[in-house]
XYZ file of C-alpha atoms in Angstrom:
747
model
C 134.177 97.644 97.348
C 135.368 94.320 95.027
C 132.629 92.569 93.645
C 133.088 88.745 92.180
C 131.190 86.636 90.270
C 130.903 83.143 91.396
C 129.045 80.417 89.741
C 125.453 80.861 92.302
C 126.667 83.888 93.893
C 127.366 87.249 93.578
C 129.678 88.463 96.109
C 130.678 91.997 97.264
C 133.682 92.155 99.797
C 135.182 95.211 101.712
C 137.876 94.507 104.427
C 136.519 91.720 106.541
C 132.656 92.277 105.621
C 131.323 90.184 102.611
C 127.766 90.214 101.644
C 126.771 86.994 99.134
C 123.242 87.465 96.710
C 122.382 83.920 95.403
C 121.810 83.789 91.768
C 118.982 81.163 91.804
C 116.624 83.143 94.544
C 118.048 86.716 95.232
C 118.508 85.976 98.763
C 121.353 87.721 100.880
C 123.897 86.291 103.695
C 126.339 88.263 105.513
C 129.356 85.875 105.547
C 133.397 86.338 106.786
C 135.122 87.416 103.885
C 137.567 84.334 104.352
C 134.615 82.126 102.748
C 135.253 83.698 99.291
C 137.999 80.497 98.882
C 134.854 78.088 99.047
C 133.080 79.901 96.041
C 133.269 78.088 92.845
C 135.682 80.063 90.870
C 134.962 83.178 91.800
C 135.794 86.445 88.786
C 136.101 90.137 89.941
C 134.220 91.892 88.405
C 135.622 95.697 89.553
C 134.534 97.807 92.174
C 131.486 99.368 92.837
C 130.309 101.841 95.447
C 127.667 100.584 97.258
C 124.362 98.119 97.480
C 120.869 99.910 96.724
C 119.027 97.075 96.305
C 116.877 94.221 94.568
C 114.303 94.844 92.249
C 111.739 92.390 89.924
C 110.406 94.157 87.315
C 107.764 91.909 86.524
C 106.367 88.726 87.876
C 107.289 87.246 84.336
C 110.839 88.685 85.202
C 114.279 87.825 87.128
C 115.324 89.749 89.933
C 117.872 92.228 89.317
C 120.634 93.789 91.880
C 121.379 97.133 91.684
C 124.907 98.271 92.778
C 126.535 102.203 92.314
C 129.128 101.896 89.973
C 130.235 105.665 90.101
C 129.269 108.426 92.443
C 130.366 112.542 92.457
C 131.022 114.370 95.508
C 128.692 117.175 95.931
C 130.499 118.820 98.563
C 130.552 118.498 102.639
C 128.299 119.676 104.742
C 128.709 120.962 108.423
C 131.062 118.161 110.857
C 132.565 117.459 106.952
C 130.161 114.913 105.913
C 130.808 114.138 102.383
C 127.478 113.674 100.253
C 127.418 112.366 96.731
C 124.843 111.499 93.891
C 124.827 108.202 91.743
C 125.811 109.257 88.169
C 125.944 105.154 87.210
C 124.058 102.328 88.616
C 125.514 98.642 87.386
C 122.149 96.521 86.786
C 122.833 92.416 87.246
C 120.499 90.147 86.186
C 120.266 87.289 89.138
C 119.435 84.578 87.208
C 122.453 85.368 84.197
C 125.263 82.705 83.867
C 127.484 83.901 81.823
C 130.379 86.676 83.351
C 128.790 90.232 82.455
C 130.570 93.362 81.295
C 129.288 95.814 83.576
C 132.270 98.303 83.068
C 133.653 98.972 86.456
C 136.974 100.499 87.926
C 138.863 97.395 87.919
C 140.644 96.733 91.061
C 144.086 96.907 91.218
C 144.678 93.676 93.863
C 143.013 91.509 91.378
C 143.827 93.003 88.142
C 147.571 94.014 88.099
C 149.149 95.114 85.214
C 146.099 96.187 83.626
C 145.746 99.421 82.506
C 142.747 101.078 83.714
C 139.471 101.770 81.403
C 139.479 104.925 79.362
C 137.062 107.685 80.897
C 133.713 106.461 79.832
C 131.623 108.951 77.967
C 128.184 108.606 79.516
C 125.260 108.421 76.365
C 122.145 109.833 77.296
C 120.179 106.541 77.763
C 123.728 104.222 78.793
C 122.781 102.252 75.378
C 126.434 100.715 75.023
C 125.515 98.737 78.582
C 122.156 98.178 78.206
C 122.684 96.418 74.665
C 125.554 94.432 76.348
C 123.294 92.770 79.309
C 120.146 92.120 76.635
C 122.708 90.534 74.378
C 123.243 87.933 77.080
C 119.996 87.571 77.689
C 119.204 87.109 74.450
C 121.530 84.228 74.097
C 120.573 82.094 76.806
C 116.341 82.093 75.710
C 115.461 79.162 73.910
C 112.945 78.688 71.102
C 111.889 75.676 71.084
C 108.153 76.753 69.127
C 106.802 80.137 67.725
C 104.819 80.552 70.002
C 107.441 80.730 72.729
C 109.191 82.609 70.556
C 107.037 85.308 70.500
C 106.041 84.833 74.288
C 110.210 85.207 74.915
C 110.016 88.292 72.660
C 107.205 90.456 74.481
C 108.838 89.377 77.595
C 112.149 90.703 76.301
C 111.159 93.592 74.998
C 108.866 94.943 77.977
C 112.381 93.783 80.068
C 114.270 96.171 77.670
C 111.646 99.383 78.318
C 111.219 98.941 81.922
C 115.368 98.284 82.768
C 115.931 101.246 79.834
C 113.729 103.543 82.571
C 115.097 102.009 85.338
C 118.534 103.483 84.432
C 117.191 106.828 83.055
C 115.867 107.405 86.609
C 119.555 106.808 88.328
C 121.698 108.164 85.143
C 119.753 110.933 83.069
C 117.882 112.526 86.286
C 121.254 112.722 88.431
C 118.388 112.463 91.204
C 119.805 110.041 93.838
C 122.161 111.098 96.659
C 123.478 109.665 99.991
C 125.838 109.715 102.877
C 127.831 107.128 104.668
C 128.025 109.776 107.856
C 125.569 112.399 107.376
C 121.088 111.623 107.520
C 120.084 113.319 104.538
C 116.546 111.870 105.029
C 116.512 114.410 108.884
C 116.301 118.308 108.728
C 119.087 119.776 111.181
C 115.601 120.635 113.601
C 115.118 117.036 113.544
C 118.268 115.440 114.190
C 119.031 117.444 116.850
C 115.773 116.085 118.649
C 117.169 112.931 118.154
C 120.891 113.619 118.528
C 121.171 111.301 121.464
C 119.537 107.901 120.125
C 122.928 105.722 119.879
C 120.702 103.176 116.844
C 122.875 103.381 113.263
C 121.925 106.029 110.630
C 119.864 103.733 108.966
C 117.539 103.208 111.649
C 116.872 106.709 112.229
C 115.889 107.853 109.131
C 112.843 109.744 108.248
C 110.681 106.661 106.447
C 109.227 109.078 104.279
C 112.171 110.208 102.184
C 113.939 106.125 102.274
C 113.266 105.744 98.673
C 115.518 102.158 98.750
C 113.733 100.872 101.949
C 111.489 98.668 99.925
C 114.492 97.185 97.704
C 116.784 96.518 100.361
C 114.638 95.125 102.554
C 115.975 91.725 102.493
C 119.025 93.257 104.460
C 117.029 94.981 107.018
C 115.420 92.146 107.866
C 118.210 90.076 109.168
C 118.866 92.164 112.297
C 121.791 92.360 113.219
C 124.733 94.595 113.909
C 126.588 93.766 111.014
C 124.341 94.003 108.759
C 124.308 98.299 109.111
C 127.725 98.807 107.058
C 125.587 97.211 103.934
C 122.447 99.256 104.696
C 123.242 102.820 102.561
C 119.275 105.017 102.994
C 119.224 107.226 99.390
C 117.163 110.045 99.135
C 115.765 111.345 95.414
C 115.495 114.891 94.989
C 118.580 117.806 94.851
C 121.562 118.506 96.566
C 123.495 121.391 96.525
C 126.179 122.927 98.132
C 128.169 126.526 97.673
C 130.573 128.737 100.126
C 129.695 132.249 99.249
C 131.933 135.342 100.062
C 129.475 138.348 101.055
C 131.756 141.176 99.249
C 130.013 144.110 98.564
C 133.300 145.767 96.554
C 133.128 142.764 94.044
C 132.924 143.570 90.562
C 130.270 141.522 88.529
C 132.248 140.265 85.345
C 130.624 137.038 86.017
C 127.729 137.992 84.287
C 128.915 137.199 80.877
C 129.479 134.029 81.915
C 126.551 131.442 81.432
C 123.750 131.757 83.683
C 123.225 127.929 83.969
C 126.419 127.612 86.067
C 128.526 129.574 89.149
C 131.157 131.441 87.857
C 134.485 129.384 89.054
C 135.836 132.037 91.433
C 132.358 131.733 93.450
C 133.863 129.804 96.040
C 137.732 131.586 95.816
C 139.318 132.172 99.071
C 138.934 135.397 100.991
C 140.367 136.189 104.338
C 139.058 139.632 104.426
C 135.539 138.973 103.910
C 132.996 137.157 105.805
C 132.063 133.443 104.282
C 129.038 131.242 104.698
C 128.238 127.710 103.501
C 124.772 127.271 101.548
C 123.195 123.986 100.979
C 119.930 123.313 99.602
C 118.209 119.758 99.970
C 115.194 118.454 98.717
C 113.380 114.895 100.006
C 111.144 113.823 97.340
C 108.491 111.664 99.283
C 108.392 108.141 98.366
C 104.739 107.805 99.146
C 102.152 108.330 96.312
C 105.091 109.005 93.858
C 105.080 108.923 90.323
C 105.151 111.198 87.592
C 102.886 114.294 86.884
C 100.172 112.439 84.681
C 99.665 109.259 86.863
C 100.148 110.626 90.467
C 97.775 113.931 91.795
C 95.860 115.110 94.088
C 95.866 112.587 97.792
C 95.569 109.106 98.214
C 93.234 107.015 100.453
C 96.374 107.041 103.054
C 96.353 110.561 102.748
C 99.300 110.886 100.905
C 99.824 113.380 98.100
C 101.888 113.405 94.836
C 105.024 115.108 94.368
C 105.563 115.897 98.271
C 109.202 117.552 98.844
C 110.647 118.998 101.427
C 113.045 121.715 101.226
C 115.809 122.671 103.619
C 117.945 125.295 102.657
C 120.936 125.363 105.645
C 123.701 128.029 106.173
C 126.528 127.551 108.201
C 129.087 130.091 109.502
C 131.745 129.033 111.711
C 130.402 126.955 114.334
C 126.914 127.579 114.032
C 123.819 126.201 111.126
C 120.978 127.468 110.883
C 118.094 125.656 108.858
C 114.683 126.679 107.515
C 112.422 124.490 105.888
C 109.272 124.758 103.246
C 107.756 121.497 101.682
C 105.723 121.146 98.327
C 103.019 118.743 97.886
C 99.772 118.385 95.108
C 96.772 119.839 96.449
C 95.078 117.233 98.623
C 91.845 116.150 97.322
C 90.779 113.581 94.852
C 91.653 114.904 91.291
C 93.107 114.101 88.210
C 93.643 114.744 84.556
C 92.765 112.134 82.180
C 93.671 111.411 78.809
C 95.763 111.902 76.186
C 95.231 115.511 74.568
C 97.418 118.244 75.138
C 97.380 119.157 78.962
C 93.615 117.805 79.918
C 91.042 120.084 81.799
C 91.374 118.823 85.555
C 88.230 117.539 87.467
C 87.522 116.466 90.823
C 87.332 112.476 91.137
C 85.293 112.472 94.247
C 82.753 114.894 96.166
C 83.307 117.175 99.106
C 81.609 114.986 101.249
C 83.861 111.990 100.196
C 86.891 113.984 100.488
C 86.943 115.383 104.108
C 88.552 112.031 105.697
C 91.675 112.016 103.835
C 92.498 115.605 103.427
C 92.145 115.548 107.402
C 94.380 112.486 107.737
C 97.125 114.502 105.907
C 97.077 117.836 107.854
C 96.558 115.803 110.889
C 100.272 114.191 109.813
C 101.696 117.355 108.654
C 100.467 119.253 111.802
C 102.488 116.032 113.961
C 105.252 116.860 112.224
C 105.178 120.414 111.924
C 103.416 122.066 114.372
C 101.913 124.664 112.542
C 101.617 124.837 108.126
C 100.845 128.169 106.251
C 99.207 126.785 103.069
C 100.162 129.078 99.870
C 98.150 128.320 97.032
C 99.321 129.982 93.758
C 96.323 128.349 91.672
C 94.751 130.470 89.495
C 91.512 131.976 91.060
C 89.581 131.745 87.534
C 89.845 129.593 84.592
C 90.370 125.681 84.452
C 92.279 125.651 87.492
C 89.245 127.398 89.680
C 87.669 123.991 90.424
C 90.846 122.274 92.449
C 92.115 125.702 94.242
C 88.164 126.227 95.461
C 87.625 122.825 96.230
C 91.159 123.236 98.009
C 89.693 126.137 100.024
C 86.261 124.735 100.906
C 88.492 121.825 102.423
C 90.788 123.890 104.571
C 87.244 125.548 105.990
C 86.084 122.258 106.913
C 89.332 120.941 108.429
C 88.703 124.696 110.741
C 91.879 124.441 112.352
C 94.086 127.011 114.284
C 97.092 125.731 113.087
C 96.161 125.882 109.440
C 96.514 129.199 107.577
C 95.650 129.754 104.001
C 96.848 132.223 101.370
C 95.969 132.732 98.257
C 97.890 134.013 95.958
C 96.759 133.957 92.113
C 100.076 133.530 90.338
C 99.600 134.195 86.663
C 97.350 136.841 87.903
C 100.042 138.562 90.165
C 102.889 137.943 87.353
C 101.012 138.572 84.337
C 103.493 139.644 81.343
C 106.532 138.510 82.526
C 106.458 140.354 85.905
C 107.938 137.576 87.962
C 109.762 140.066 90.139
C 105.854 140.523 91.475
C 106.476 137.520 93.592
C 107.931 140.194 96.022
C 104.139 141.303 96.590
C 103.787 138.239 98.503
C 106.610 137.840 100.300
C 105.450 141.807 101.540
C 102.370 140.726 102.687
C 103.464 137.525 104.394
C 106.651 139.039 105.770
C 105.334 139.269 109.751
C 104.470 135.350 109.440
C 107.689 134.914 108.332
C 109.168 136.255 111.001
C 107.429 134.765 113.832
C 108.131 131.106 111.823
C 111.833 131.414 112.584
C 113.837 128.788 111.819
C 116.310 126.183 113.331
C 119.307 127.421 115.015
C 122.263 125.257 116.565
C 125.659 125.650 117.517
C 128.349 123.382 119.664
C 126.742 124.019 122.686
C 122.834 122.645 121.380
C 119.647 123.829 119.780
C 119.519 127.705 120.181
C 115.697 128.503 118.459
C 113.425 126.188 116.755
C 111.371 126.890 113.638
C 107.949 126.687 114.162
C 105.474 125.903 111.406
C 106.285 125.704 107.947
C 105.182 127.304 104.510
C 103.508 124.355 102.194
C 103.330 126.177 98.888
C 101.368 124.580 96.152
C 100.472 125.523 92.308
C 99.117 122.863 90.051
C 101.799 120.369 90.114
C 104.323 122.115 92.454
C 106.785 122.532 89.822
C 107.345 125.809 88.306
C 105.276 129.104 90.309
C 105.921 126.719 93.587
C 109.545 126.810 92.746
C 109.444 130.697 92.443
C 107.950 131.941 95.443
C 109.753 129.130 97.389
C 113.071 130.475 96.736
C 111.861 134.468 97.341
C 110.547 132.674 100.835
C 114.082 131.360 101.606
C 116.038 134.551 100.458
C 113.921 136.656 102.730
C 114.603 134.262 105.627
C 118.275 133.559 104.319
C 119.032 137.767 104.407
C 117.661 137.823 107.826
C 119.999 134.896 109.388
C 122.838 136.706 107.771
C 122.285 139.716 109.626
C 121.174 137.970 112.922
C 124.717 136.279 112.537
C 126.604 139.669 111.357
C 127.560 139.108 108.423
C 125.575 141.171 106.499
C 125.108 144.727 107.686
C 121.026 145.372 108.329
C 120.670 147.275 105.606
C 122.022 146.027 102.599
C 120.407 143.053 100.615
C 122.828 140.530 99.495
C 125.745 140.805 97.600
C 125.296 140.872 93.610
C 127.711 137.629 93.058
C 126.134 136.038 95.993
C 122.297 136.525 95.105
C 123.185 135.016 91.338
C 125.002 132.176 92.803
C 122.069 131.740 94.636
C 119.171 131.975 92.339
C 121.199 129.148 90.188
C 121.086 126.947 93.113
C 117.077 127.101 93.686
C 116.915 127.154 89.635
C 118.860 124.443 89.688
C 116.070 122.319 92.299
C 113.284 123.288 90.409
C 114.383 121.873 87.186
C 115.893 118.432 89.559
C 112.001 118.114 90.979
C 110.438 118.968 87.493
C 112.777 116.420 86.379
C 111.363 113.932 88.526
C 107.963 114.627 88.314
C 107.202 115.534 84.618
C 110.308 114.603 83.071
C 111.660 117.914 81.992
C 113.214 120.514 83.466
C 111.112 123.379 85.222
C 109.215 126.282 83.056
C 110.102 129.580 84.374
C 113.609 128.973 85.318
C 115.597 131.375 83.823
C 114.115 133.696 86.461
C 114.928 131.882 89.550
C 118.484 131.448 87.470
C 118.693 134.952 86.934
C 115.995 137.136 88.267
C 114.706 138.214 84.629
C 112.574 136.603 82.083
C 113.793 136.921 78.760
C 113.071 135.657 75.290
C 115.642 132.618 75.110
C 113.169 131.338 78.417
C 110.088 131.918 76.637
C 111.426 129.908 73.918
C 112.712 126.998 76.099
C 109.344 126.509 77.952
C 107.718 126.018 74.695
C 109.814 122.727 74.306
C 109.650 122.159 77.518
C 106.013 122.578 77.546
C 105.673 120.066 74.425
C 108.144 117.424 76.053
C 105.746 116.955 79.003
C 103.202 116.378 77.054
C 104.750 113.800 74.872
C 106.296 112.298 77.968
C 102.290 111.545 79.286
C 101.826 109.750 75.926
C 103.212 106.514 76.948
C 107.074 106.832 78.472
C 105.279 107.788 81.845
C 103.434 104.396 82.108
C 106.442 102.498 81.707
C 108.475 105.116 84.633
C 105.373 104.946 87.013
C 105.726 101.148 86.766
C 109.571 101.355 87.952
C 108.633 103.825 90.683
C 105.987 101.344 92.345
C 108.400 98.244 91.908
C 111.169 100.319 93.715
C 108.230 100.964 96.189
C 107.044 97.427 96.877
C 103.634 98.506 94.890
C 101.933 95.962 92.600
C 101.747 97.677 89.147
C 97.897 97.185 88.322
C 98.302 98.598 84.390
C 99.009 95.122 82.014
C 102.155 96.839 80.865
C 102.334 94.344 77.801
C 98.914 95.473 76.144
C 101.064 99.049 76.066
C 102.617 97.813 73.323
C 99.198 97.600 71.421
C 97.889 101.026 72.611
C 100.843 102.754 71.561
C 100.777 101.397 68.229
C 96.396 102.215 68.414
C 97.101 105.851 69.983
C 99.557 106.317 67.674
C 97.036 105.838 64.619
C 95.167 107.574 66.057
C 97.258 110.694 66.751
C 97.927 111.032 63.337
C 94.031 110.821 62.393
C 93.435 113.924 64.918
C 96.345 115.735 63.300
C 95.098 114.806 59.769
C 91.839 116.554 61.158
C 93.012 119.294 63.011
C 94.472 120.609 60.561
C 91.504 120.157 58.409
C 89.757 122.176 60.836
C 92.507 124.780 60.657
C 91.837 124.928 57.071
C 88.233 125.605 57.505
C 88.987 127.855 60.102
C 91.220 130.019 58.248
C 88.865 130.316 55.443
C 85.646 130.982 57.430
C 87.298 133.723 59.082
C 89.333 135.298 56.745
C 85.663 136.324 55.775
C 84.246 137.000 58.271
C 87.405 139.411 59.549
C 89.044 140.934 56.570
C 87.325 143.979 55.436
C 86.355 143.623 51.265
C 88.799 146.068 50.338
C 91.897 143.477 51.669
C 93.325 141.086 49.766
C 93.909 138.116 52.080
C 97.490 136.993 51.633
C 97.658 133.952 53.722
C 96.989 132.329 57.170
C 98.401 130.055 59.897
C 97.621 128.537 63.108
C 100.200 128.894 65.792
C 100.684 129.334 69.313
C 101.138 132.482 71.492
C 104.139 132.014 73.728
C 103.138 134.415 75.823
C 105.199 133.530 79.537
C 102.196 134.417 81.105
C 99.969 131.833 79.752
C 102.705 128.854 79.472
C 102.905 126.955 82.485
C 103.252 123.018 83.095
C 99.149 122.947 83.524
C 98.336 125.655 81.117
C 97.454 124.110 77.616
C 99.415 126.830 74.785
C 96.952 128.728 73.520
C 95.734 128.587 69.679
C 95.964 131.992 67.349
C 95.114 132.407 64.211
C 97.505 134.827 61.961
C 95.997 135.856 59.088
C 97.818 138.065 56.702
C 96.416 140.752 54.443
C 97.898 143.409 51.845
C 97.558 146.056 54.791
C 97.429 144.341 58.263
C 97.726 141.067 59.843
C 95.517 139.734 62.342
C 95.962 137.448 65.532
C 93.029 135.924 66.308
C 92.268 133.809 69.911
C 90.930 130.295 69.217
C 89.053 128.644 71.952
C 89.314 124.719 71.011
C 86.825 123.088 73.713
C 84.330 125.476 72.111
C 85.710 125.261 68.832
C 84.955 129.532 67.949
C 87.500 132.880 68.272
C 86.530 134.416 71.478
C 88.869 137.352 70.554
C 91.155 138.942 68.070
C 93.132 142.129 67.381
C 94.224 143.962 63.531
C 97.282 145.794 62.707
C 98.470 147.798 60.365
C 101.353 146.775 58.974
C 102.640 150.404 59.148
C 102.890 149.741 62.900
C 104.575 147.076 62.874
C 108.116 148.170 63.789
C 110.416 144.915 63.946
C 110.266 140.863 63.438
C 112.635 138.685 65.455
C 113.152 135.256 65.233
C 115.241 132.971 67.203
C 115.853 129.126 67.531
C 115.947 127.659 71.085
C 118.988 127.670 73.264
C 121.482 124.450 72.194
C 122.043 123.534 75.895
C 119.750 120.378 75.637
C 120.714 119.490 72.245
C 119.761 120.904 68.357
C 116.700 123.227 68.256
C 113.651 122.084 67.468
C 111.893 125.487 66.702
C 111.774 128.730 66.073
C 109.767 131.701 67.718
C 109.001 134.812 66.452
C 108.369 137.950 67.956
C 106.002 140.841 65.643
C 106.667 144.303 67.662
C 104.383 146.654 66.798
C 103.509 150.652 67.855
C 99.573 150.972 69.184
C 98.703 154.363 70.016
C 102.352 155.795 68.550
C 103.794 154.264 71.353
C 106.266 151.239 71.139
C 106.860 148.458 72.922
C 104.199 145.908 72.200
C 104.893 142.630 70.201
C 102.988 139.244 69.383
C 105.341 136.423 70.654
C 104.465 133.257 68.281
C 105.789 129.947 67.353
C 103.976 127.101 64.940
C 101.882 124.514 66.148
C 104.117 121.096 67.678
C 101.586 118.268 68.495
C 104.307 115.586 68.181
C 107.631 116.733 69.333
C 108.999 113.197 67.496
C 108.013 115.210 64.227
C 109.751 118.860 65.486
C 113.195 118.383 65.172
C 112.994 117.558 61.469
C 112.112 121.250 60.950
C 109.185 120.841 59.279
C 107.478 123.778 61.540
C 109.958 125.654 62.125
C 110.838 126.362 58.019
C 107.240 126.615 57.243
C 107.319 129.928 60.140
C 110.710 130.993 58.771
C 110.382 130.604 54.904
C 106.200 131.220 54.440
C 105.025 133.100 57.518
C 108.367 135.852 58.402
C 108.922 136.272 54.543
C 105.087 137.328 53.602
C 105.379 139.658 56.836
C 108.645 140.943 55.928
C 107.580 141.343 52.228
C 104.510 143.649 52.798
C 106.240 145.853 55.521
C 108.832 146.401 53.429
C 106.045 147.864 50.924
C 105.910 150.734 53.792
C 109.538 150.505 55.706
C 112.853 149.576 54.015
C 114.102 147.457 57.136
C 111.882 144.894 59.160
C 114.714 142.448 60.381
């Protein structure tokens, strides 16, 4: 559709239809296309794909009109329904009086003879577009006195921050999807129940997942059939569609390709072997939406944070089979407050005060899904225990025969990188999986329905949850394919199919994680490949540190944008965040200095306590234990003190909450076999730090190791290489030198 800019309006036009948006008050009008002749000097700015809606980022700021300026085809669902992903947006200030350069694709009708602009190379924050937008704003700001100049600068700064977050939400995360002909908000089962409903698509959507509902409210309230064309329901979440070939004779040459993307031959044409389409659709609820440390637990309407419905869809010939699961925060009032690295979780209301809201949540869930099987993955010991215990107590008080509670301590069962032990859980609930069934429809109608769902959660409902949901969904898919005769009864999924399937679920986990925590999922390499490797451990270190950094202040702006998109008043004084940022930055630096002083004292103290008199102390370092069983979105990294003497090294585990070492291990340099050092994977930019793995023998047996990295409390400084160089030059060199006294080659 074409976008025109006139003196008082922006005008969207396609065929005989036109939508006029006032540049004075943001009002929307449906008018015939011929009315363009009545507009004052209309200028065609280019082509756009659709309307997302309007947003006012602050009461002091103007309204903005948000349009889709670039899309990408994700694939086609059964029935030849195209699904698209929003890749770029255009943001138009409704108070801007000068023409804006939005870098739109030019329409041939009004730009005849002008070459199409070269393909735009996307930048992480689309800064080029942002700078142009603010150049126009700044040029129109008058400053008659110093006070107004200051207010104007503060206003401009706030608008820049919020607009930057809005752009990143749509263009960096790539998490918004739509279809012109298919209802992405509803599962196959819900759509089958309402297939005779004559209303237009946007009126049949599931309200929970209609993400731009508030932003497009002016259109939905018009109430005439002509408006249906302009209303485009958008979901936040994830969609991936693949066609797989069931071939047990194929080679596994694709193992050489990158684990991040499927091999190119994955969708090859094969007339001999059976093929099937698999789609993964995750829909994130717009209720209690927000960022990890800003939105936890349940609210007073029974909505929970990070609530996502994930549908796995299989299509073979004329048969479509669907299986859905949900994830959502533990539905009690809890939070993690503060700016320290991964604050301790706490309960914010008593058991008695929580009951009504817990009931409200599950009453709605049971109304929608009939039965619920809760899979609770939080640790049954340690800092998570308080949340897990509160959850179980509420389930017992709810006392419903339609609610089944299963507890699986993920870290206990999968300790030491053994994530394949999730099969222990799927084996235990295998009968429940089969009894739950799945939705199955063909051209004649519904063959069977899914009876209930699995509601999976950990603390964040990200990493552990995604691994478990992928495992459950795989069991279901194999059963479905065997029922349809696509797979032999006793055979597992072919290697290539299984690899692409794992990639899809890993991509799903990464996408949901970016939406809630700001970084990709930890443990994503296991979901992606079925194996846990050192590269994945190092990437987890980056993501865990990034989540901590993002929580500090950026989440405040992102949360404000999300709330404004949903029509929720922003209670936090956004202007005050500027001051808070400076205060906390100074406090953070002071805390870092205090931390280093404390570490220095600890090293001296424990050097005297741990080292015998006949050993000479050569150095000590404060490090992080990178054991993946200890790292998670909700687990703080484990602080260790590494002490080196002339004949041994000591790994002392330090608890910073009680300020003492609670256990240590002494290892002779004679038993040190190998030291490995490697940078983080370079998929997300330049390496920021190195991890070090110390391989040693224990009771003459090999295969034991410690994996350590430098302490990185401020990720912004990580790129400067200070911690990396410290580990590589000082620590590793010393260990190598001392070890060489006993062995010829250690690296």
